[in-house]
PDB file of C-alpha atoms in Angstrom:
ATOM      1  CA  MET A 115     -37.599  26.669   3.000  1.00 90.00           C
ATOM      2  CA  PHE A 116     -37.735  29.111   0.080  1.00 91.00           C
ATOM      3  CA  CYS A 117     -39.688  26.641  -2.096  1.00 89.00           C
ATOM      4  CA  CYS A 118     -42.090  25.889   0.741  1.00 89.00           C
ATOM      5  CA  ALA A 119     -42.607  29.606   1.432  1.00 89.00           C
ATOM      6  CA  ALA A 120     -43.200  30.252  -2.272  1.00 89.00           C
ATOM      7  CA  GLN A 121     -45.988  27.669  -2.319  1.00 86.00           C
ATOM      8  CA  ALA A 122     -47.629  28.810   0.941  1.00 84.00           C
ATOM      9  CA  ARG A 123     -49.900  31.810   1.406  1.00 76.00           C
ATOM     10  CA  ASN A 124     -47.637  33.278   4.066  1.00 86.00           C
ATOM     11  CA  PHE A 125     -44.551  32.499   6.103  1.00 88.00           C
ATOM     12  CA  ARG A 126     -46.678  31.215   9.014  1.00 88.00           C
ATOM     13  CA  ASP A 127     -48.201  28.468   6.858  1.00 87.00           C
ATOM     14  CA  ALA A 128     -44.769  27.588   5.550  1.00 87.00           C
ATOM     15  CA  ALA A 129     -43.428  27.403   9.110  1.00 87.00           C
ATOM     16  CA  GLN A 130     -46.190  24.982  10.117  1.00 86.00           C
ATOM     17  CA  GLN A 131     -45.381  22.694   7.190  1.00 83.00           C
ATOM     18  CA  LEU A 132     -41.689  22.760   8.080  1.00 84.00           C
ATOM     19  CA  ALA A 133     -42.285  22.432  11.859  1.00 84.00           C
ATOM     20  CA  VAL A 134     -40.259  25.556  12.625  1.00 87.00           C
ATOM     21  CA  SER A 135     -41.161  29.027  13.873  1.00 91.00           C
ATOM     22  CA  PRO A 136     -42.259  31.795  11.433  1.00 89.00           C
ATOM     23  CA  GLN A 137     -39.232  33.789  12.579  1.00 92.00           C
ATOM     24  CA  VAL A 138     -36.918  31.064  11.250  1.00 93.00           C
ATOM     25  CA  VAL A 139     -38.554  31.167   7.807  1.00 92.00           C
ATOM     26  CA  THR A 140     -38.388  34.963   7.759  1.00 92.00           C
ATOM     27  CA  ARG A 141     -34.697  34.918   8.702  1.00 94.00           C
ATOM     28  CA  VAL A 142     -33.737  32.276   6.151  1.00 94.00           C
ATOM     29  CA  VAL A 143     -35.586  34.047   3.322  1.00 92.00           C
ATOM     30  CA  ARG A 144     -33.936  37.338   4.245  1.00 92.00           C
ATOM     31  CA  GLU A 145     -30.478  35.697   4.283  1.00 94.00           C
ATOM     32  CA  LEU A 146     -31.185  34.204   0.845  1.00 93.00           C
ATOM     33  CA  GLU A 147     -32.248  37.603  -0.490  1.00 92.00           C
ATOM     34  CA  ASP A 148     -29.088  39.180   0.916  1.00 92.00           C
ATOM     35  CA  THR A 149     -26.946  36.477  -0.682  1.00 93.00           C
ATOM     36  CA  LEU A 150     -28.601  36.865  -4.101  1.00 91.00           C
ATOM     37  CA  GLY A 151     -28.924  40.653  -3.898  1.00 92.00           C
ATOM     38  CA  GLU A 152     -32.539  40.477  -5.080  1.00 91.00           C
ATOM     39  CA  PRO A 153     -35.922  40.583  -3.301  1.00 91.00           C
ATOM     40  CA  LEU A 154     -37.769  37.284  -3.579  1.00 92.00           C
ATOM     41  CA  PHE A 155     -41.160  38.234  -2.136  1.00 90.00           C
ATOM     42  CA  HIS A 156     -43.534  41.171  -2.095  1.00 89.00           C
ATOM     43  CA  ARG A 157     -44.706  41.335   1.511  1.00 85.00           C
ATOM     44  CA  SER A 158     -48.028  42.749   2.708  1.00 81.00           C
ATOM     45  CA  THR A 159     -50.414  42.332   5.631  1.00 78.00           C
ATOM     46  CA  ARG A 160     -52.424  39.880   3.505  1.00 78.00           C
ATOM     47  CA  GLY A 161     -49.457  37.593   2.857  1.00 80.00           C
ATOM     48  CA  VAL A 162     -46.506  37.224   0.530  1.00 86.00           C
ATOM     49  CA  ARG A 163     -46.189  37.062  -3.258  1.00 88.00           C
ATOM     50  CA  LEU A 164     -43.177  36.116  -5.351  1.00 91.00           C
ATOM     51  CA  THR A 165     -41.326  38.809  -7.236  1.00 91.00           C
ATOM     52  CA  ALA A 166     -40.495  38.212 -10.892  1.00 90.00           C
ATOM     53  CA  PHE A 167     -36.955  37.204  -9.866  1.00 93.00           C
ATOM     54  CA  GLY A 168     -38.374  34.950  -7.134  1.00 90.00           C
ATOM     55  CA  ALA A 169     -40.702  33.215  -9.616  1.00 90.00           C
ATOM     56  CA  GLN A 170     -37.775  32.431 -11.914  1.00 92.00           C
ATOM     57  CA  LEU A 171     -35.655  31.206  -9.016  1.00 93.00           C
ATOM     58  CA  VAL A 172     -38.324  28.912  -7.571  1.00 91.00           C
ATOM     59  CA  GLU A 173     -38.591  26.946 -10.849  1.00 91.00           C
ATOM     60  CA  ARG A 174     -34.852  26.387 -10.918  1.00 91.00           C
ATOM     61  CA  ALA A 175     -34.832  25.558  -7.214  1.00 91.00           C
ATOM     62  CA  ARG A 176     -37.579  22.941  -7.598  1.00 87.00           C
ATOM     63  CA  SER A 177     -35.648  21.232 -10.403  1.00 87.00           C
ATOM     64  CA  ALA A 178     -32.527  21.200  -8.245  1.00 88.00           C
ATOM     65  CA  LEU A 179     -34.448  19.747  -5.281  1.00 84.00           C
ATOM     66  CA  ALA A 180     -35.989  17.067  -7.498  1.00 80.00           C
ATOM     67  CA  GLY A 181     -32.481  15.971  -8.483  1.00 81.00           C
ATOM     68  CA  VAL A 182     -31.423  15.778  -4.850  1.00 79.00           C
ATOM     69  CA  GLU A 183     -34.558  13.860  -3.849  1.00 72.00           C
ATOM     70  CA  ALA A 184     -33.855  11.304  -6.580  1.00 70.00           C
ATOM     71  CA  LEU A 185     -30.746  10.342  -4.604  1.00 69.00           C
ATOM     72  CA  PHE A 186     -32.961   9.399  -1.645  1.00 64.00           C
ATOM     73  CA  PRO A 187     -35.970   7.602  -3.158  1.00 57.00           C
ATOM     74  CA  VAL A 188     -39.068   6.725  -1.174  1.00 54.00           C
ATOM     75  CA  ARG A 189     -38.988   2.984  -0.625  1.00 52.00           C
ATOM     76  CA  GLY A 190     -41.774   0.607  -1.378  1.00 49.00           C
ATOM     77  CA  GLN A 191     -43.974   2.777  -3.589  1.00 51.00           C
ATOM     78  CA  PRO A 192     -46.322   0.551  -5.630  1.00 47.00           C
ATOM     79  CA  GLY A 193     -45.462   0.249  -9.295  1.00 44.00           C
ATOM     80  CA  GLN A 194     -41.926   1.547  -8.913  1.00 48.00           C
ATOM     81  CA  VAL A 195     -38.606  -0.268  -9.142  1.00 45.00           C
ATOM     82  CA  ASN A 196     -37.200  -0.674  -5.653  1.00 46.00           C
ATOM     83  CA  GLU A 197     -34.184   1.622  -5.915  1.00 50.00           C
ATOM     84  CA  THR A 198     -32.558   0.053  -2.857  1.00 70.00           C
ATOM     85  CA  THR A 199     -31.841  -3.117  -4.859  1.00 81.00           C
ATOM     86  CA  SER A 200     -30.812  -1.287  -8.020  1.00 85.00           C
ATOM     87  CA  GLY A 201     -27.222  -0.765  -9.036  1.00 90.00           C
ATOM     88  CA  LEU A 202     -24.013  -2.703  -9.589  1.00 91.00           C
ATOM     89  CA  VAL A 203     -22.824  -5.641  -7.486  1.00 93.00           C
ATOM     90  CA  ARG A 204     -19.396  -7.131  -8.264  1.00 92.00           C
ATOM     91  CA  VAL A 205     -18.998 -10.846  -7.530  1.00 92.00           C
ATOM     92  CA  THR A 206     -15.893 -13.016  -7.793  1.00 90.00           C
ATOM     93  CA  ALA A 207     -15.920 -16.818  -7.741  1.00 90.00           C
ATOM     94  CA  PRO A 208     -13.572 -19.624  -8.801  1.00 85.00           C
ATOM     95  CA  ARG A 209     -14.136 -21.215 -12.201  1.00 80.00           C
ATOM     96  CA  PHE A 210     -13.557 -24.437 -10.305  1.00 73.00           C
ATOM     97  CA  LEU A 211     -17.063 -23.985  -8.929  1.00 75.00           C
ATOM     98  CA  GLY A 212     -18.549 -24.085 -12.411  1.00 65.00           C
ATOM     99  CA  ARG A 213     -20.834 -21.642 -14.158  1.00 76.00           C
ATOM    100  CA  ALA A 214     -24.061 -23.638 -13.772  1.00 77.00           C
ATOM    101  CA  PRO A 215     -24.450 -23.411  -9.954  1.00 78.00           C
ATOM    102  CA  LEU A 216     -23.785 -19.675  -9.993  1.00 86.00           C
ATOM    103  CA  MET A 217     -26.133 -18.867 -12.861  1.00 87.00           C
ATOM    104  CA  ALA A 218     -28.880 -21.062 -11.405  1.00 86.00           C
ATOM    105  CA  THR A 219     -28.842 -18.692  -8.422  1.00 88.00           C
ATOM    106  CA  LEU A 220     -28.106 -15.356 -10.092  1.00 90.00           C
ATOM    107  CA  ALA A 221     -30.325 -15.512 -13.208  1.00 92.00           C
ATOM    108  CA  PRO A 222     -33.645 -15.614 -11.281  1.00 92.00           C
ATOM    109  CA  LEU A 223     -32.392 -12.815  -9.051  1.00 91.00           C
ATOM    110  CA  LEU A 224     -31.766 -10.560 -12.045  1.00 91.00           C
ATOM    111  CA  ALA A 225     -35.200 -11.365 -13.464  1.00 91.00           C
ATOM    112  CA  ALA A 226     -36.869 -10.422 -10.167  1.00 91.00           C
ATOM    113  CA  HIS A 227     -34.910  -7.156  -9.760  1.00 91.00           C
ATOM    114  CA  PRO A 228     -34.672  -5.324 -13.130  1.00 88.00           C
ATOM    115  CA  GLY A 229     -32.530  -2.535 -11.710  1.00 89.00           C
ATOM    116  CA  LEU A 230     -29.862  -4.919 -10.426  1.00 92.00           C
ATOM    117  CA  VAL A 231     -26.635  -5.265 -12.426  1.00 93.00           C
ATOM    118  CA  LEU A 232     -24.175  -8.090 -11.709  1.00 92.00           C
ATOM    119  CA  ASP A 233     -20.503  -8.062 -12.675  1.00 92.00           C
ATOM    120  CA  LEU A 234     -19.374 -11.702 -12.286  1.00 91.00           C
ATOM    121  CA  ARG A 235     -15.660 -12.502 -12.540  1.00 88.00           C
ATOM    122  CA  LEU A 236     -14.612 -16.161 -12.611  1.00 85.00           C
ATOM    123  CA  SER A 237     -10.997 -16.892 -11.768  1.00 79.00           C
ATOM    124  CA  GLU A 238      -8.867 -18.990  -9.460  1.00 71.00           C
ATOM    125  CA  VAL A 239      -6.595 -15.989  -8.922  1.00 69.00           C
ATOM    126  CA  ARG A 240      -7.237 -14.573  -5.465  1.00 66.00           C
ATOM    127  CA  ALA A 241      -9.051 -11.278  -5.852  1.00 58.00           C
ATOM    128  CA  ASP A 242      -7.938  -8.119  -4.101  1.00 58.00           C
ATOM    129  CA  VAL A 243     -11.324  -7.106  -2.734  1.00 56.00           C
ATOM    130  CA  VAL A 244     -10.366  -3.459  -2.198  1.00 52.00           C
ATOM    131  CA  ASP A 245      -8.378  -2.778  -5.384  1.00 54.00           C
ATOM    132  CA  GLN A 246     -10.870  -4.626  -7.610  1.00 57.00           C
ATOM    133  CA  GLN A 247     -13.874  -3.161  -5.750  1.00 75.00           C
ATOM    134  CA  ILE A 248     -15.357  -6.605  -5.135  1.00 84.00           C
ATOM    135  CA  ASP A 249     -18.625  -6.661  -3.182  1.00 90.00           C
ATOM    136  CA  ILE A 250     -19.038 -10.430  -2.705  1.00 92.00           C
ATOM    137  CA  GLY A 251     -16.734 -13.401  -3.134  1.00 90.00           C
ATOM    138  CA  VAL A 252     -17.051 -17.177  -3.184  1.00 91.00           C
ATOM    139  CA  ARG A 253     -14.133 -19.277  -1.994  1.00 88.00           C
ATOM    140  CA  ILE A 254     -13.523 -23.012  -1.761  1.00 86.00           C
ATOM    141  CA  GLY A 255     -11.332 -23.830   1.209  1.00 83.00           C
ATOM    142  CA  PRO A 256     -10.586 -22.250   4.586  1.00 81.00           C
ATOM    143  CA  MET A 257     -11.070 -18.522   5.197  1.00 80.00           C
ATOM    144  CA  ARG A 258      -7.976 -17.070   6.841  1.00 74.00           C
ATOM    145  CA  ASP A 259      -8.891 -13.393   6.475  1.00 71.00           C
ATOM    146  CA  SER A 260     -10.571 -11.873   9.527  1.00 68.00           C
ATOM    147  CA  GLY A 261     -11.554  -8.794   7.538  1.00 73.00           C
ATOM    148  CA  PHE A 262     -14.517 -10.552   5.908  1.00 82.00           C
ATOM    149  CA  VAL A 263     -18.032 -11.516   6.899  1.00 86.00           C
ATOM    150  CA  ALA A 264     -18.037 -15.151   5.740  1.00 89.00           C
ATOM    151  CA  ARG A 265     -20.702 -17.848   5.725  1.00 91.00           C
ATOM    152  CA  ALA A 266     -19.858 -21.527   5.201  1.00 91.00           C
ATOM    153  CA  VAL A 267     -22.673 -22.738   2.949  1.00 91.00           C
ATOM    154  CA  ALA A 268     -21.626 -26.194   1.736  1.00 89.00           C
ATOM    155  CA  GLN A 269     -18.905 -28.812   1.711  1.00 90.00           C
ATOM    156  CA  VAL A 270     -17.072 -30.042  -1.351  1.00 89.00           C
ATOM    157  CA  HIS A 271     -15.925 -33.665  -1.533  1.00 92.00           C
ATOM    158  CA  PHE A 272     -13.180 -34.607  -3.981  1.00 94.00           C
ATOM    159  CA  HIS A 273     -13.138 -37.799  -6.033  1.00 96.00           C
ATOM    160  CA  VAL A 274     -10.436 -39.451  -8.101  1.00 97.00           C
ATOM    161  CA  VAL A 275     -12.352 -40.564 -11.169  1.00 98.00           C
ATOM    162  CA  ALA A 276     -11.872 -42.051 -14.603  1.00 98.00           C
ATOM    163  CA  THR A 277     -13.976 -43.614 -17.342  1.00 98.00           C
ATOM    164  CA  PRO A 278     -14.754 -47.332 -17.020  1.00 98.00           C
ATOM    165  CA  THR A 279     -12.988 -47.852 -20.355  1.00 97.00           C
ATOM    166  CA  LEU A 280      -9.738 -46.301 -19.090  1.00 97.00           C
ATOM    167  CA  VAL A 281      -9.865 -48.300 -15.851  1.00 97.00           C
ATOM    168  CA  ALA A 282     -10.396 -51.500 -17.830  1.00 97.00           C
ATOM    169  CA  ARG A 283      -7.433 -50.655 -20.083  1.00 96.00           C
ATOM    170  CA  VAL A 284      -4.800 -49.557 -17.518  1.00 96.00           C
ATOM    171  CA  GLY A 285      -6.191 -51.066 -14.314  1.00 96.00           C
ATOM    172  CA  ALA A 286      -7.469 -49.436 -11.133  1.00 96.00           C
ATOM    173  CA  PRO A 287      -4.596 -48.076  -9.012  1.00 96.00           C
ATOM    174  CA  GLN A 288      -4.229 -49.560  -5.547  1.00 96.00           C
ATOM    175  CA  THR A 289      -2.039 -46.844  -4.017  1.00 96.00           C
ATOM    176  CA  ILE A 290      -1.527 -43.123  -4.390  1.00 96.00           C
ATOM    177  CA  ALA A 291       1.963 -43.652  -5.770  1.00 95.00           C
ATOM    178  CA  GLU A 292       0.650 -46.097  -8.345  1.00 96.00           C
ATOM    179  CA  LEU A 293      -2.004 -43.587  -9.376  1.00 96.00           C
ATOM    180  CA  LEU A 294       0.208 -40.506  -9.688  1.00 96.00           C
ATOM    181  CA  ASP A 295       3.372 -42.194 -10.998  1.00 94.00           C
ATOM    182  CA  GLN A 296       2.036 -45.010 -13.189  1.00 95.00           C
ATOM    183  CA  ARG A 297      -1.345 -43.923 -14.533  1.00 96.00           C
ATOM    184  CA  PRO A 298      -2.267 -41.150 -16.989  1.00 97.00           C
ATOM    185  CA  CYS A 299      -3.607 -38.182 -15.011  1.00 97.00           C
ATOM    186  CA  THR A 300      -4.925 -34.700 -15.650  1.00 97.00           C
ATOM    187  CA  ALA A 301      -3.598 -31.571 -13.977  1.00 96.00           C
ATOM    188  CA  MET A 302      -5.019 -28.126 -13.240  1.00 92.00           C
ATOM    189  CA  ILE A 303      -2.703 -25.117 -13.255  1.00 90.00           C
ATOM    190  CA  ASP A 304      -2.824 -22.882 -10.186  1.00 86.00           C
ATOM    191  CA  LEU A 305      -2.988 -19.421 -11.756  1.00 81.00           C
ATOM    192  CA  ASN A 306      -1.628 -17.876  -8.540  1.00 79.00           C
ATOM    193  CA  ASN A 307       1.800 -19.493  -9.084  1.00 84.00           C
ATOM    194  CA  GLY A 308       1.721 -21.163 -12.525  1.00 86.00           C
ATOM    195  CA  ARG A 309       2.260 -24.674 -11.124  1.00 89.00           C
ATOM    196  CA  PRO A 310      -0.122 -27.665 -11.144  1.00 91.00           C
ATOM    197  CA  TRP A 311      -2.457 -27.955  -8.172  1.00 91.00           C
ATOM    198  CA  ASN A 312      -1.619 -30.729  -5.755  1.00 94.00           C
ATOM    199  CA  TRP A 313      -4.181 -33.508  -5.445  1.00 96.00           C
ATOM    200  CA  LEU A 314      -5.623 -33.877  -1.953  1.00 95.00           C
ATOM    201  CA  PHE A 315      -5.658 -37.127   0.031  1.00 96.00           C
ATOM    202  CA  ARG A 316      -6.473 -38.452   3.476  1.00 94.00           C
ATOM    203  CA  GLY A 317      -4.332 -37.200   6.335  1.00 93.00           C
ATOM    204  CA  SER A 318      -3.677 -33.808   4.687  1.00 89.00           C
ATOM    205  CA  ARG A 319      -1.393 -35.435   2.139  1.00 94.00           C
ATOM    206  CA  GLN A 320      -0.942 -33.426  -1.051  1.00 94.00           C
ATOM    207  CA  GLN A 321       0.862 -34.483  -4.211  1.00 94.00           C
ATOM    208  CA  ALA A 322       0.768 -33.616  -7.910  1.00 93.00           C
ATOM    209  CA  PRO A 323       0.839 -36.140 -10.782  1.00 93.00           C
ATOM    210  CA  ALA A 324       4.415 -36.915 -11.831  1.00 89.00           C
ATOM    211  CA  VAL A 325       3.918 -36.586 -15.587  1.00 90.00           C
ATOM    212  CA  PRO A 326       0.355 -35.514 -16.388  1.00 95.00           C
ATOM    213  CA  ALA A 327      -1.196 -36.588 -19.680  1.00 96.00           C
ATOM    214  CA  PHE A 328      -3.305 -33.439 -19.893  1.00 97.00           C
ATOM    215  CA  VAL A 329      -2.732 -29.989 -18.403  1.00 96.00           C
ATOM    216  CA  THR A 330      -5.162 -27.071 -18.401  1.00 95.00           C
ATOM    217  CA  ASP A 331      -6.087 -23.965 -16.451  1.00 89.00           C
ATOM    218  CA  ASP A 332      -9.830 -24.496 -16.997  1.00 88.00           C
ATOM    219  CA  PRO A 333     -11.810 -26.799 -14.642  1.00 87.00           C
ATOM    220  CA  GLU A 334     -14.462 -27.666 -17.213  1.00 88.00           C
ATOM    221  CA  ALA A 335     -11.768 -28.533 -19.760  1.00 93.00           C
ATOM    222  CA  GLU A 336     -10.257 -30.923 -17.205  1.00 95.00           C
ATOM    223  CA  GLN A 337     -13.689 -32.453 -16.621  1.00 94.00           C
ATOM    224  CA  ALA A 338     -14.086 -32.922 -20.381  1.00 96.00           C
ATOM    225  CA  ALA A 339     -10.641 -34.543 -20.622  1.00 97.00           C
ATOM    226  CA  VAL A 340     -11.497 -37.017 -17.860  1.00 97.00           C
ATOM    227  CA  LEU A 341     -14.832 -37.838 -19.529  1.00 97.00           C
ATOM    228  CA  ALA A 342     -12.970 -38.366 -22.811  1.00 97.00           C
ATOM    229  CA  GLY A 343     -10.820 -41.052 -21.145  1.00 97.00           C
ATOM    230  CA  ILE A 344      -7.542 -39.118 -21.394  1.00 97.00           C
ATOM    231  CA  GLY A 345      -6.632 -39.726 -17.771  1.00 97.00           C
ATOM    232  CA  PHE A 346      -7.636 -40.019 -14.134  1.00 98.00           C
ATOM    233  CA  GLY A 347      -8.630 -36.715 -12.559  1.00 97.00           C
ATOM    234  CA  GLN A 348      -9.517 -35.395  -9.126  1.00 96.00           C
ATOM    235  CA  LEU A 349     -12.810 -33.556  -9.480  1.00 94.00           C
ATOM    236  CA  PRO A 350     -15.134 -31.904  -6.965  1.00 89.00           C
ATOM    237  CA  ASP A 351     -18.666 -33.162  -6.322  1.00 87.00           C
ATOM    238  CA  PHE A 352     -20.430 -30.714  -8.559  1.00 82.00           C
ATOM    239  CA  LEU A 353     -18.309 -31.726 -11.568  1.00 88.00           C
ATOM    240  CA  ALA A 354     -18.059 -35.450 -10.823  1.00 92.00           C
ATOM    241  CA  GLN A 355     -21.402 -36.503  -9.315  1.00 90.00           C
ATOM    242  CA  PRO A 356     -23.634 -36.327 -12.415  1.00 90.00           C
ATOM    243  CA  ALA A 357     -21.265 -38.537 -14.420  1.00 95.00           C
ATOM    244  CA  LEU A 358     -20.766 -40.908 -11.458  1.00 95.00           C
ATOM    245  CA  ARG A 359     -24.534 -41.386 -11.105  1.00 94.00           C
ATOM    246  CA  GLU A 360     -24.854 -42.055 -14.832  1.00 96.00           C
ATOM    247  CA  GLY A 361     -21.978 -44.542 -14.841  1.00 97.00           C
ATOM    248  CA  ARG A 362     -19.859 -42.484 -17.245  1.00 97.00           C
ATOM    249  CA  LEU A 363     -17.199 -42.217 -14.516  1.00 97.00           C
ATOM    250  CA  VAL A 364     -16.108 -44.478 -11.682  1.00 97.00           C
ATOM    251  CA  SER A 365     -14.187 -43.473  -8.564  1.00 97.00           C
ATOM    252  CA  VAL A 366     -11.003 -45.095  -7.291  1.00 97.00           C
ATOM    253  CA  LEU A 367      -9.019 -44.965  -4.043  1.00 96.00           C
ATOM    254  CA  ASP A 368     -12.093 -43.876  -2.066  1.00 95.00           C
ATOM    255  CA  ALA A 369     -10.359 -44.829   1.177  1.00 96.00           C
ATOM    256  CA  GLU A 370      -7.744 -42.142   0.460  1.00 96.00           C
ATOM    257  CA  ALA A 371     -10.302 -39.367  -0.059  1.00 95.00           C
ATOM    258  CA  PRO A 372      -9.478 -36.109   1.786  1.00 94.00           C
ATOM    259  CA  LYS A 373     -11.706 -34.288   4.224  1.00 93.00           C
ATOM    260  CA  PRO A 374     -14.236 -32.120   2.386  1.00 93.00           C
ATOM    261  CA  TRP A 375     -13.458 -28.457   1.880  1.00 91.00           C
ATOM    262  CA  PRO A 376     -15.931 -25.740   2.900  1.00 92.00           C
ATOM    263  CA  VAL A 377     -17.500 -23.352   0.412  1.00 91.00           C
ATOM    264  CA  HIS A 378     -17.687 -19.802   1.779  1.00 92.00           C
ATOM    265  CA  VAL A 379     -19.642 -16.792   0.595  1.00 93.00           C
ATOM    266  CA  TYR A 380     -17.976 -13.656   1.935  1.00 91.00           C
ATOM    267  CA  ARG A 381     -18.088  -9.883   1.811  1.00 89.00           C
ATOM    268  CA  ALA A 382     -15.980  -7.106   3.274  1.00 80.00           C
ATOM    269  CA  ARG A 383     -16.761  -5.852   6.763  1.00 72.00           C
ATOM    270  CA  GLN A 384     -18.315  -2.499   6.030  1.00 69.00           C
ATOM    271  CA  SER A 385     -21.234  -0.490   7.303  1.00 67.00           C
ATOM    272  CA  PRO A 386     -23.768   0.270   6.075  1.00 77.00           C
ATOM    273  CA  VAL A 387     -24.116  -2.671   3.668  1.00 82.00           C
ATOM    274  CA  PRO A 388     -26.119  -1.644   0.567  1.00 86.00           C
ATOM    275  CA  ALA A 389     -29.420  -3.498   0.216  1.00 88.00           C
ATOM    276  CA  ARG A 390     -28.423  -4.788  -3.237  1.00 91.00           C
ATOM    277  CA  VAL A 391     -25.270  -6.379  -1.769  1.00 91.00           C
ATOM    278  CA  ARG A 392     -27.247  -8.006   1.056  1.00 91.00           C
ATOM    279  CA  LEU A 393     -29.731  -9.321  -1.517  1.00 93.00           C
ATOM    280  CA  VAL A 394     -27.071 -10.984  -3.696  1.00 94.00           C
ATOM    281  CA  PHE A 395     -25.138 -12.230  -0.661  1.00 94.00           C
ATOM    282  CA  GLU A 396     -28.171 -14.018   0.820  1.00 93.00           C
ATOM    283  CA  ALA A 397     -29.160 -15.423  -2.581  1.00 93.00           C
ATOM    284  CA  LEU A 398     -25.691 -16.947  -3.039  1.00 94.00           C
ATOM    285  CA  VAL A 399     -25.757 -18.354   0.502  1.00 92.00           C
ATOM    286  CA  GLN A 400     -29.058 -20.103  -0.170  1.00 91.00           C
ATOM    287  CA  GLY A 401     -28.304 -21.116  -3.748  1.00 89.00           C
ATOM    288  CA  LEU A 402     -24.841 -22.586  -3.176  1.00 88.00           C
ATOM    289  CA  ALA A 403     -26.135 -24.572  -0.191  1.00 86.00           C
ATOM    290  CA  LYS A 404     -27.794 -26.752  -2.846  1.00 80.00           C
ATOM    291  CA  LEU A 405     -24.541 -27.780  -4.527  1.00 72.00           C
ATOM    292  CA  PRO A 406     -24.462 -31.475  -5.473  1.00 62.00           C
ATOM    293  CA  SER A 407     -22.590 -33.491  -2.851  1.00 56.00           C
ATOM    294  CA  SER A 408     -21.651 -37.041  -2.052  1.00 46.00           C
ATOM    295  CA  SER A 409     -24.491 -37.227   0.424  1.00 42.00           C
ATOM    296  CA  ALA A 410     -27.057 -36.163  -2.222  1.00 38.00           C
TER     297      ALA A 410
END
C-alpha cells in the first residue's frame, strides 16, 4: 500500500488501484509511520508528496517487493522461461530397466524446458521416497504401497536366452532343473539382500542357478555376458528383444515363461503437485509405454 500510495497523486487514487477505501490507505500509512517513527508523506489539500525519508524507503521497498514477486511469477508471458516447469525433479529407476529407454524420454524433455533439472538415480535398491526426497519412481513388479499415485505403463516379459553357439555346444535344456543345474548360467545380485535374484517361471515358480558361471550386480553387464556366450541368462524384453530379432540370441524353455511383470511410474500422494513433477511424470508414463515387448 505504501508503494502504491507513493506512486499515486493522492490516497484516493491509491485506494482505487488497490480496491480498498481511502480510509484504509490512510490508516495503513499512519501505522507504518508510527512503526518507523518518521513521516513518509507531506500532506496538503492538493495531494501527497514523499518526504526525503519516504523517498529513500520507497526505493528499498520496491526492491524488496520485486524479490517477493519473483517467487510468484506470472505464467505464460511470451519470451520467458515458464517458471512453473523450472527446478529440480528427483527420479529413481532400476538399472534393470536400462539407461536407453529412460534417456530417450528424458533428454527431449530437458531440451524443451531449459529451466528443468533432473537428478536421475539408477539402482535396484528400493528407494526411501521421503528420506531421499524422491519425486518420481519407476518400478518393475507389483506396487504394494498404497501411499503412492502409480500408473501401470507397460508389461515386461522375461526370456531365458543364450547364443546359438552356446546352445549348439552344450545343448538346449528341456527342463528347468536341467537348465539351472546342468548348464552355465548368469546371475544378478539383488542389492537389497546381497543374494542372486531368483529366475521366474510359469506358475509363480522361482529358483536361482545352482552354480552360476557369471555373477554381477549390473544388468547390462549380465546382458553382455550372455551375448558373449558365457552362459544362459534370463533377460527382460528391452534387453533381449533386439538380439533375438537379429539372431544373436535364441530363447529356450518358452513354455515355462512366467507371467509378465508390470512397469509402474509412481509418485508420492501429495498436494499440490508441482507442475515440473507432473510434467516429468506424464513424460515417463508416455515414454515407457513404448518399451520393446514380445508383442512388438
